[in-house]
PDB file of C-alpha atoms in Angstrom:
ATOM      1  CA  ALA A   1     -51.228 -12.108  48.399  1.00 62.00           C
ATOM      2  CA  GLN A   2     -50.815 -13.816  51.540  1.00 66.00           C
ATOM      3  CA  THR A   3     -51.247 -11.852  54.922  1.00 88.00           C
ATOM      4  CA  VAL A   4     -50.329 -12.862  58.591  1.00 94.00           C
ATOM      5  CA  THR A   5     -52.047 -11.223  61.236  1.00 94.00           C
ATOM      6  CA  GLN A   6     -50.809 -11.220  64.880  1.00 95.00           C
ATOM      7  CA  SER A   7     -53.670  -9.261  66.837  1.00 94.00           C
ATOM      8  CA  GLN A   8     -51.667  -9.230  70.207  1.00 95.00           C
ATOM      9  CA  PRO A   9     -48.929  -6.446  70.085  1.00 94.00           C
ATOM     10  CA  GLU A  10     -48.058  -7.110  73.642  1.00 96.00           C
ATOM     11  CA  MET A  11     -48.636  -9.979  76.301  1.00 97.00           C
ATOM     12  CA  SER A  12     -47.233 -10.889  79.610  1.00 97.00           C
ATOM     13  CA  VAL A  13     -47.176 -13.961  81.675  1.00 98.00           C
ATOM     14  CA  GLN A  14     -45.935 -15.207  85.205  1.00 98.00           C
ATOM     15  CA  GLU A  15     -42.928 -17.390  84.977  1.00 97.00           C
ATOM     16  CA  ALA A  16     -44.000 -20.996  85.173  1.00 97.00           C
ATOM     17  CA  GLU A  17     -47.330 -20.331  83.815  1.00 98.00           C
ATOM     18  CA  THR A  18     -48.844 -21.098  80.186  1.00 98.00           C
ATOM     19  CA  VAL A  19     -49.493 -18.468  77.476  1.00 98.00           C
ATOM     20  CA  THR A  20     -50.927 -18.739  74.272  1.00 98.00           C
ATOM     21  CA  LEU A  21     -49.986 -16.216  71.293  1.00 98.00           C
ATOM     22  CA  SER A  22     -52.392 -15.961  68.357  1.00 98.00           C
ATOM     23  CA  CYS A  23     -51.829 -15.716  64.683  1.00 98.00           C
ATOM     24  CA  THR A  24     -54.214 -15.890  61.757  1.00 97.00           C
ATOM     25  CA  TYR A  25     -53.623 -15.719  58.130  1.00 96.00           C
ATOM     26  CA  ASP A  26     -55.075 -15.230  54.788  1.00 94.00           C
ATOM     27  CA  THR A  27     -54.472 -17.569  51.782  1.00 92.00           C
ATOM     28  CA  SER A  28     -55.873 -19.435  48.827  1.00 91.00           C
ATOM     29  CA  GLU A  29     -53.245 -21.993  48.725  1.00 89.00           C
ATOM     30  CA  SER A  30     -53.718 -25.735  50.182  1.00 88.00           C
ATOM     31  CA  ASN A  31     -50.187 -26.470  50.694  1.00 89.00           C
ATOM     32  CA  TYR A  32     -48.209 -24.218  52.830  1.00 91.00           C
ATOM     33  CA  TYR A  33     -45.780 -23.862  55.809  1.00 92.00           C
ATOM     34  CA  LEU A  34     -46.312 -21.966  59.099  1.00 94.00           C
ATOM     35  CA  PHE A  35     -43.570 -20.967  61.458  1.00 94.00           C
ATOM     36  CA  TRP A  36     -43.107 -19.238  64.706  1.00 96.00           C
ATOM     37  CA  TYR A  37     -39.763 -17.269  65.171  1.00 94.00           C
ATOM     38  CA  LYS A  38     -38.484 -15.803  68.483  1.00 95.00           C
ATOM     39  CA  GLN A  39     -36.561 -12.624  68.320  1.00 91.00           C
ATOM     40  CA  PRO A  40     -34.820 -11.781  71.677  1.00 90.00           C
ATOM     41  CA  PRO A  41     -33.266  -8.452  72.588  1.00 86.00           C
ATOM     42  CA  SER A  42     -30.187  -9.678  70.751  1.00 82.00           C
ATOM     43  CA  ARG A  43     -32.244  -9.313  67.558  1.00 82.00           C
ATOM     44  CA  GLN A  44     -31.261 -12.760  66.250  1.00 84.00           C
ATOM     45  CA  MET A  45     -34.140 -14.536  64.602  1.00 87.00           C
ATOM     46  CA  ILE A  46     -34.682 -18.228  66.029  1.00 90.00           C
ATOM     47  CA  LEU A  47     -36.909 -20.719  64.783  1.00 91.00           C
ATOM     48  CA  VAL A  48     -39.060 -22.096  67.533  1.00 94.00           C
ATOM     49  CA  ILE A  49     -41.424 -24.272  65.568  1.00 93.00           C
ATOM     50  CA  ARG A  50     -42.844 -24.939  62.094  1.00 92.00           C
ATOM     51  CA  GLN A  51     -45.880 -26.808  60.717  1.00 93.00           C
ATOM     52  CA  GLU A  52     -46.676 -28.104  57.370  1.00 91.00           C
ATOM     53  CA  ALA A  53     -50.141 -27.599  56.178  1.00 91.00           C
ATOM     54  CA  TYR A  54     -50.555 -31.171  54.982  1.00 90.00           C
ATOM     55  CA  LYS A  55     -49.953 -32.496  58.486  1.00 88.00           C
ATOM     56  CA  GLN A  56     -52.950 -32.775  60.615  1.00 84.00           C
ATOM     57  CA  GLN A  57     -50.892 -33.474  63.967  1.00 90.00           C
ATOM     58  CA  ASN A  58     -50.126 -30.299  65.843  1.00 93.00           C
ATOM     59  CA  ALA A  59     -46.174 -29.657  65.941  1.00 91.00           C
ATOM     60  CA  THR A  60     -44.580 -29.834  69.371  1.00 92.00           C
ATOM     61  CA  GLU A  61     -41.041 -28.903  70.399  1.00 91.00           C
ATOM     62  CA  ASN A  62     -40.508 -29.260  74.168  1.00 94.00           C
ATOM     63  CA  ARG A  63     -42.399 -26.609  75.938  1.00 97.00           C
ATOM     64  CA  PHE A  64     -43.672 -25.159  72.626  1.00 97.00           C
ATOM     65  CA  SER A  65     -46.765 -26.347  70.826  1.00 96.00           C
ATOM     66  CA  VAL A  66     -49.068 -25.139  68.267  1.00 97.00           C
ATOM     67  CA  ASN A  67     -52.842 -25.390  67.695  1.00 96.00           C
ATOM     68  CA  PHE A  68     -53.312 -25.402  63.831  1.00 96.00           C
ATOM     69  CA  GLN A  69     -56.625 -24.887  62.651  1.00 95.00           C
ATOM     70  CA  LYS A  70     -56.627 -25.231  58.841  1.00 94.00           C
ATOM     71  CA  ALA A  71     -60.141 -24.340  58.085  1.00 93.00           C
ATOM     72  CA  ALA A  72     -60.202 -21.322  60.389  1.00 95.00           C
ATOM     73  CA  LYS A  73     -56.599 -20.379  59.132  1.00 95.00           C
ATOM     74  CA  SER A  74     -55.317 -20.152  62.649  1.00 96.00           C
ATOM     75  CA  PHE A  75     -51.979 -20.960  63.932  1.00 97.00           C
ATOM     76  CA  SER A  76     -51.690 -20.342  67.621  1.00 98.00           C
ATOM     77  CA  LEU A  77     -48.439 -21.029  69.727  1.00 98.00           C
ATOM     78  CA  LYS A  78     -48.529 -22.149  73.380  1.00 98.00           C
ATOM     79  CA  ILE A  79     -45.630 -21.872  75.732  1.00 98.00           C
ATOM     80  CA  SER A  80     -45.999 -23.813  78.791  1.00 97.00           C
ATOM     81  CA  ASP A  81     -43.914 -23.317  82.010  1.00 97.00           C
ATOM     82  CA  SER A  82     -42.897 -20.065  80.900  1.00 98.00           C
ATOM     83  CA  GLN A  83     -39.291 -19.046  81.584  1.00 97.00           C
ATOM     84  CA  LEU A  84     -37.653 -15.678  81.953  1.00 97.00           C
ATOM     85  CA  GLY A  85     -35.590 -16.562  78.933  1.00 95.00           C
ATOM     86  CA  ASP A  86     -38.786 -16.710  76.722  1.00 97.00           C
ATOM     87  CA  THR A  87     -38.999 -12.943  77.115  1.00 97.00           C
ATOM     88  CA  ALA A  88     -38.807 -11.749  73.143  1.00 96.00           C
ATOM     89  CA  MET A  89     -40.793 -10.861  70.169  1.00 95.00           C
ATOM     90  CA  TYR A  90     -42.611 -13.624  68.462  1.00 97.00           C
ATOM     91  CA  PHE A  91     -43.407 -13.643  64.817  1.00 95.00           C
ATOM     92  CA  CYS A  92     -45.616 -15.729  62.831  1.00 96.00           C
ATOM     93  CA  ALA A  93     -44.755 -16.490  59.453  1.00 93.00           C
ATOM     94  CA  PHE A  94     -46.157 -18.269  56.297  1.00 92.00           C
ATOM     95  CA  MET A  95     -44.705 -19.497  53.229  1.00 89.00           C
ATOM     96  CA  LYS A  96     -46.379 -21.025  50.235  1.00 86.00           C
ATOM     97  CA  HIS A  97     -45.142 -24.455  48.920  1.00 82.00           C
ATOM     98  CA  ALA A  98     -42.576 -24.170  46.250  1.00 75.00           C
ATOM     99  CA  ASP A  99     -42.166 -20.330  46.957  1.00 77.00           C
ATOM    100  CA  ASN A 100     -39.221 -18.166  48.468  1.00 74.00           C
ATOM    101  CA  ASP A 101     -41.072 -15.470  50.252  1.00 79.00           C
ATOM    102  CA  MET A 102     -41.778 -16.034  53.734  1.00 85.00           C
ATOM    103  CA  ARG A 103     -44.546 -13.370  55.111  1.00 89.00           C
ATOM    104  CA  PHE A 104     -44.368 -12.428  58.612  1.00 92.00           C
ATOM    105  CA  GLY A 105     -46.928 -10.778  60.998  1.00 93.00           C
ATOM    106  CA  ALA A 106     -46.168  -7.756  63.014  1.00 92.00           C
ATOM    107  CA  GLY A 107     -45.082  -9.528  65.990  1.00 94.00           C
ATOM    108  CA  THR A 108     -46.008 -10.107  69.702  1.00 96.00           C
ATOM    109  CA  ARG A 109     -43.891  -8.772  72.359  1.00 96.00           C
ATOM    110  CA  LEU A 110     -44.100 -11.198  75.142  1.00 97.00           C
ATOM    111  CA  THR A 111     -42.775 -10.553  78.768  1.00 97.00           C
ATOM    112  CA  VAL A 112     -42.141 -13.225  81.370  1.00 97.00           C
ATOM    113  CA  LYS A 113     -42.521 -11.921  84.785  1.00 97.00           C
ATOM    114  CA  PRO A 114     -40.780 -13.304  87.812  1.00 95.00           C
TER     115      PRO A 114
ATOM    116  CA  ASN B   1     -19.869 -22.881  62.923  1.00 58.00           C
ATOM    117  CA  ALA B   2     -20.453 -19.269  62.443  1.00 72.00           C
ATOM    118  CA  GLY B   3     -23.901 -19.749  60.443  1.00 91.00           C
ATOM    119  CA  VAL B   4     -25.190 -16.504  58.957  1.00 94.00           C
ATOM    120  CA  THR B   5     -22.872 -13.386  59.644  1.00 95.00           C
ATOM    121  CA  GLN B   6     -23.749  -9.826  58.655  1.00 96.00           C
ATOM    122  CA  THR B   7     -21.283  -6.992  58.387  1.00 96.00           C
ATOM    123  CA  PRO B   8     -21.815  -4.207  59.812  1.00 96.00           C
ATOM    124  CA  LYS B   9     -23.896  -4.522  62.839  1.00 94.00           C
ATOM    125  CA  PHE B  10     -24.614  -0.886  62.952  1.00 95.00           C
ATOM    126  CA  ARG B  11     -24.248   1.937  60.328  1.00 96.00           C
ATOM    127  CA  VAL B  12     -25.479   5.677  60.048  1.00 97.00           C
ATOM    128  CA  LEU B  13     -25.650   7.339  56.618  1.00 96.00           C
ATOM    129  CA  LYS B  14     -26.150  10.583  55.254  1.00 97.00           C
ATOM    130  CA  THR B  15     -28.917  11.116  52.637  1.00 97.00           C
ATOM    131  CA  GLY B  16     -27.530  10.409  49.238  1.00 97.00           C
ATOM    132  CA  GLN B  17     -24.761   8.269  50.458  1.00 97.00           C
ATOM    133  CA  SER B  18     -24.138   4.645  49.153  1.00 96.00           C
ATOM    134  CA  MET B  19     -23.313   1.612  51.139  1.00 96.00           C
ATOM    135  CA  THR B  20     -23.282  -2.196  50.758  1.00 97.00           C
ATOM    136  CA  LEU B  21     -24.298  -4.686  53.548  1.00 97.00           C
ATOM    137  CA  LEU B  22     -22.494  -8.015  53.506  1.00 97.00           C
ATOM    138  CA  CYS B  23     -24.032 -11.319  54.303  1.00 97.00           C
ATOM    139  CA  ALA B  24     -22.024 -14.566  54.557  1.00 97.00           C
ATOM    140  CA  GLN B  25     -23.114 -18.010  55.194  1.00 96.00           C
ATOM    141  CA  ASP B  26     -20.998 -21.043  55.810  1.00 95.00           C
ATOM    142  CA  MET B  27     -23.705 -23.745  55.462  1.00 93.00           C
ATOM    143  CA  ASN B  28     -23.438 -24.257  51.750  1.00 93.00           C
ATOM    144  CA  HIS B  29     -27.146 -22.985  51.469  1.00 92.00           C
ATOM    145  CA  GLU B  30     -28.324 -22.240  47.973  1.00 91.00           C
ATOM    146  CA  TYR B  31     -30.986 -19.803  49.062  1.00 92.00           C
ATOM    147  CA  MET B  32     -30.350 -16.312  50.499  1.00 94.00           C
ATOM    148  CA  TYR B  33     -32.555 -13.663  51.347  1.00 94.00           C
ATOM    149  CA  TRP B  34     -32.511 -10.003  52.459  1.00 96.00           C
ATOM    150  CA  TYR B  35     -35.414  -8.639  54.877  1.00 95.00           C
ATOM    151  CA  ARG B  36     -36.079  -5.262  56.601  1.00 96.00           C
ATOM    152  CA  GLN B  37     -37.729  -5.047  59.751  1.00 93.00           C
ATOM    153  CA  ASP B  38     -39.652  -1.903  60.824  1.00 91.00           C
ATOM    154  CA  PRO B  39     -41.734  -1.235  63.955  1.00 83.00           C
ATOM    155  CA  GLY B  40     -45.469  -2.682  63.655  1.00 78.00           C
ATOM    156  CA  MET B  41     -44.486  -4.315  60.356  1.00 79.00           C
ATOM    157  CA  GLY B  42     -42.610  -7.390  60.922  1.00 84.00           C
ATOM    158  CA  LEU B  43     -40.033  -8.579  58.297  1.00 90.00           C
ATOM    159  CA  ARG B  44     -40.452  -7.811  54.595  1.00 92.00           C
ATOM    160  CA  LEU B  45     -38.577  -9.539  51.925  1.00 92.00           C
ATOM    161  CA  ILE B  46     -36.381  -7.145  49.833  1.00 96.00           C
ATOM    162  CA  HIS B  47     -34.423  -9.449  47.321  1.00 96.00           C
ATOM    163  CA  TYR B  48     -33.623 -12.972  47.316  1.00 94.00           C
ATOM    164  CA  SER B  49     -31.389 -15.543  45.435  1.00 95.00           C
ATOM    165  CA  VAL B  50     -31.817 -18.965  44.676  1.00 92.00           C
ATOM    166  CA  GLY B  51     -28.124 -19.623  43.641  1.00 93.00           C
ATOM    167  CA  GLU B  52     -24.909 -18.313  42.755  1.00 95.00           C
ATOM    168  CA  GLY B  53     -25.122 -15.715  40.075  1.00 94.00           C
ATOM    169  CA  THR B  54     -28.861 -15.332  40.535  1.00 94.00           C
ATOM    170  CA  THR B  55     -31.323 -12.704  42.242  1.00 96.00           C
ATOM    171  CA  ALA B  56     -34.848 -11.873  42.237  1.00 94.00           C
ATOM    172  CA  LYS B  57     -37.135  -9.082  43.761  1.00 94.00           C
ATOM    173  CA  GLY B  58     -39.098  -9.603  46.843  1.00 91.00           C
ATOM    174  CA  GLU B  59     -41.833  -7.587  48.204  1.00 89.00           C
ATOM    175  CA  VAL B  60     -40.092  -4.262  48.660  1.00 94.00           C
ATOM    176  CA  PRO B  61     -37.062  -4.025  46.248  1.00 96.00           C
ATOM    177  CA  ASP B  62     -37.144  -0.445  45.354  1.00 96.00           C
ATOM    178  CA  GLY B  63     -34.007   1.497  46.310  1.00 96.00           C
ATOM    179  CA  TYR B  64     -31.995  -1.726  46.697  1.00 98.00           C
ATOM    180  CA  ASN B  65     -29.631  -3.734  44.583  1.00 97.00           C
ATOM    181  CA  VAL B  66     -28.082  -7.001  45.310  1.00 97.00           C
ATOM    182  CA  SER B  67     -25.561  -9.412  44.020  1.00 97.00           C
ATOM    183  CA  ARG B  68     -24.692 -13.038  44.575  1.00 97.00           C
ATOM    184  CA  LEU B  69     -21.305 -13.446  42.828  1.00 95.00           C
ATOM    185  CA  LYS B  70     -20.265 -16.332  45.283  1.00 96.00           C
ATOM    186  CA  LYS B  71     -22.486 -18.968  46.762  1.00 96.00           C
ATOM    187  CA  GLN B  72     -21.705 -17.851  50.246  1.00 97.00           C
ATOM    188  CA  ASN B  73     -22.029 -14.401  49.996  1.00 97.00           C
ATOM    189  CA  PHE B  74     -25.131 -12.061  49.279  1.00 98.00           C
ATOM    190  CA  LEU B  75     -24.755  -8.314  49.234  1.00 98.00           C
ATOM    191  CA  LEU B  76     -27.242  -5.594  49.486  1.00 98.00           C
ATOM    192  CA  GLY B  77     -26.458  -2.235  48.197  1.00 97.00           C
ATOM    193  CA  LEU B  78     -28.178   1.161  48.510  1.00 96.00           C
ATOM    194  CA  GLU B  79     -26.965   3.500  45.923  1.00 92.00           C
ATOM    195  CA  SER B  80     -28.452   6.690  47.084  1.00 96.00           C
ATOM    196  CA  ALA B  81     -29.801   6.478  50.796  1.00 96.00           C
ATOM    197  CA  ALA B  82     -32.942   7.786  51.847  1.00 97.00           C
ATOM    198  CA  PRO B  83     -34.343   8.355  55.573  1.00 97.00           C
ATOM    199  CA  SER B  84     -37.258   5.829  54.435  1.00 96.00           C
ATOM    200  CA  GLN B  85     -34.427   3.106  54.526  1.00 97.00           C
ATOM    201  CA  THR B  86     -33.887   3.583  57.986  1.00 97.00           C
ATOM    202  CA  SER B  87     -34.455   0.151  59.337  1.00 97.00           C
ATOM    203  CA  VAL B  88     -33.075  -3.204  60.765  1.00 95.00           C
ATOM    204  CA  TYR B  89     -31.847  -5.437  57.946  1.00 97.00           C
ATOM    205  CA  PHE B  90     -31.885  -9.122  58.187  1.00 95.00           C
ATOM    206  CA  CYS B  91     -30.163 -11.806  56.128  1.00 95.00           C
ATOM    207  CA  ALA B  92     -31.151 -15.385  56.072  1.00 93.00           C
ATOM    208  CA  SER B  93     -30.364 -18.439  54.103  1.00 93.00           C
ATOM    209  CA  GLY B  94     -31.675 -21.880  53.805  1.00 88.00           C
ATOM    210  CA  ARG B  95     -31.957 -24.878  51.678  1.00 82.00           C
ATOM    211  CA  GLY B  96     -34.888 -23.867  49.737  1.00 73.00           C
ATOM    212  CA  LEU B  97     -37.394 -26.088  48.408  1.00 60.00           C
ATOM    213  CA  LEU B  98     -35.781 -29.118  50.216  1.00 55.00           C
ATOM    214  CA  ASP B  99     -35.953 -27.533  53.559  1.00 65.00           C
ATOM    215  CA  THR B 100     -38.230 -24.721  54.501  1.00 66.00           C
ATOM    216  CA  GLU B 101     -36.162 -23.494  57.563  1.00 78.00           C
ATOM    217  CA  ALA B 102     -34.445 -20.309  57.308  1.00 84.00           C
ATOM    218  CA  PHE B 103     -31.399 -19.228  59.299  1.00 89.00           C
ATOM    219  CA  PHE B 104     -31.062 -15.630  60.161  1.00 91.00           C
ATOM    220  CA  GLY B 105     -28.116 -13.358  60.628  1.00 93.00           C
ATOM    221  CA  GLN B 106     -27.976 -11.157  63.792  1.00 92.00           C
ATOM    222  CA  GLY B 107     -29.344  -8.060  62.028  1.00 93.00           C
ATOM    223  CA  THR B 108     -27.772  -4.490  60.830  1.00 95.00           C
ATOM    224  CA  ARG B 109     -29.274  -1.343  62.239  1.00 95.00           C
ATOM    225  CA  LEU B 110     -29.139   1.341  59.602  1.00 97.00           C
ATOM    226  CA  THR B 111     -29.999   5.045  60.178  1.00 97.00           C
ATOM    227  CA  VAL B 112     -30.230   7.380  57.376  1.00 97.00           C
ATOM    228  CA  VAL B 113     -30.049  11.017  58.243  1.00 97.00           C
TER     229      VAL B 113
END
């Protein structure tokens, strides 16, 4: 079974600074997908970024980027120029190729301070 | 474009009561999912559907039933609610194998007393 571990229950960062959220996963699969989702107080789950395991290049979406280390089974999220609106729970998720079960980590609560 | 809509947003049930949560999507997605979210545990898959008329069990299916009679709707039923089913429930939809992105509803907070 695949497991996803987020070792930082809570983090905080000053506005405009950079923060990195950690995620590790355990799998024997070679082909899979990784995601970061944001859940603001509204409870809506919003896709931040995704990475296909077969792609060596790290995914980037504006201020959000990932550091994907396949051999180490690590998938960290870097948020640059943090904004107050980035305050939310962040979930790392894993899904095998050709599967329908997306496995989530327990989440990291990020607070951006003014 | 409404995306994924869950009804109701909040509900309080007494132990033993039954209820149905409704999920509706207007994106013509084949795949739909029901998750529950509990503190410190992230989201866990309850049931999912890969198309109209099909359903399958996820990681934590016990105590729940689902139906997908129409492509746009995915219903989650609790026949006899238990306090352990107190949780926030999320519905999601996606294009499945062609597209790995899932679109989530806003969640339903269910309390069983």
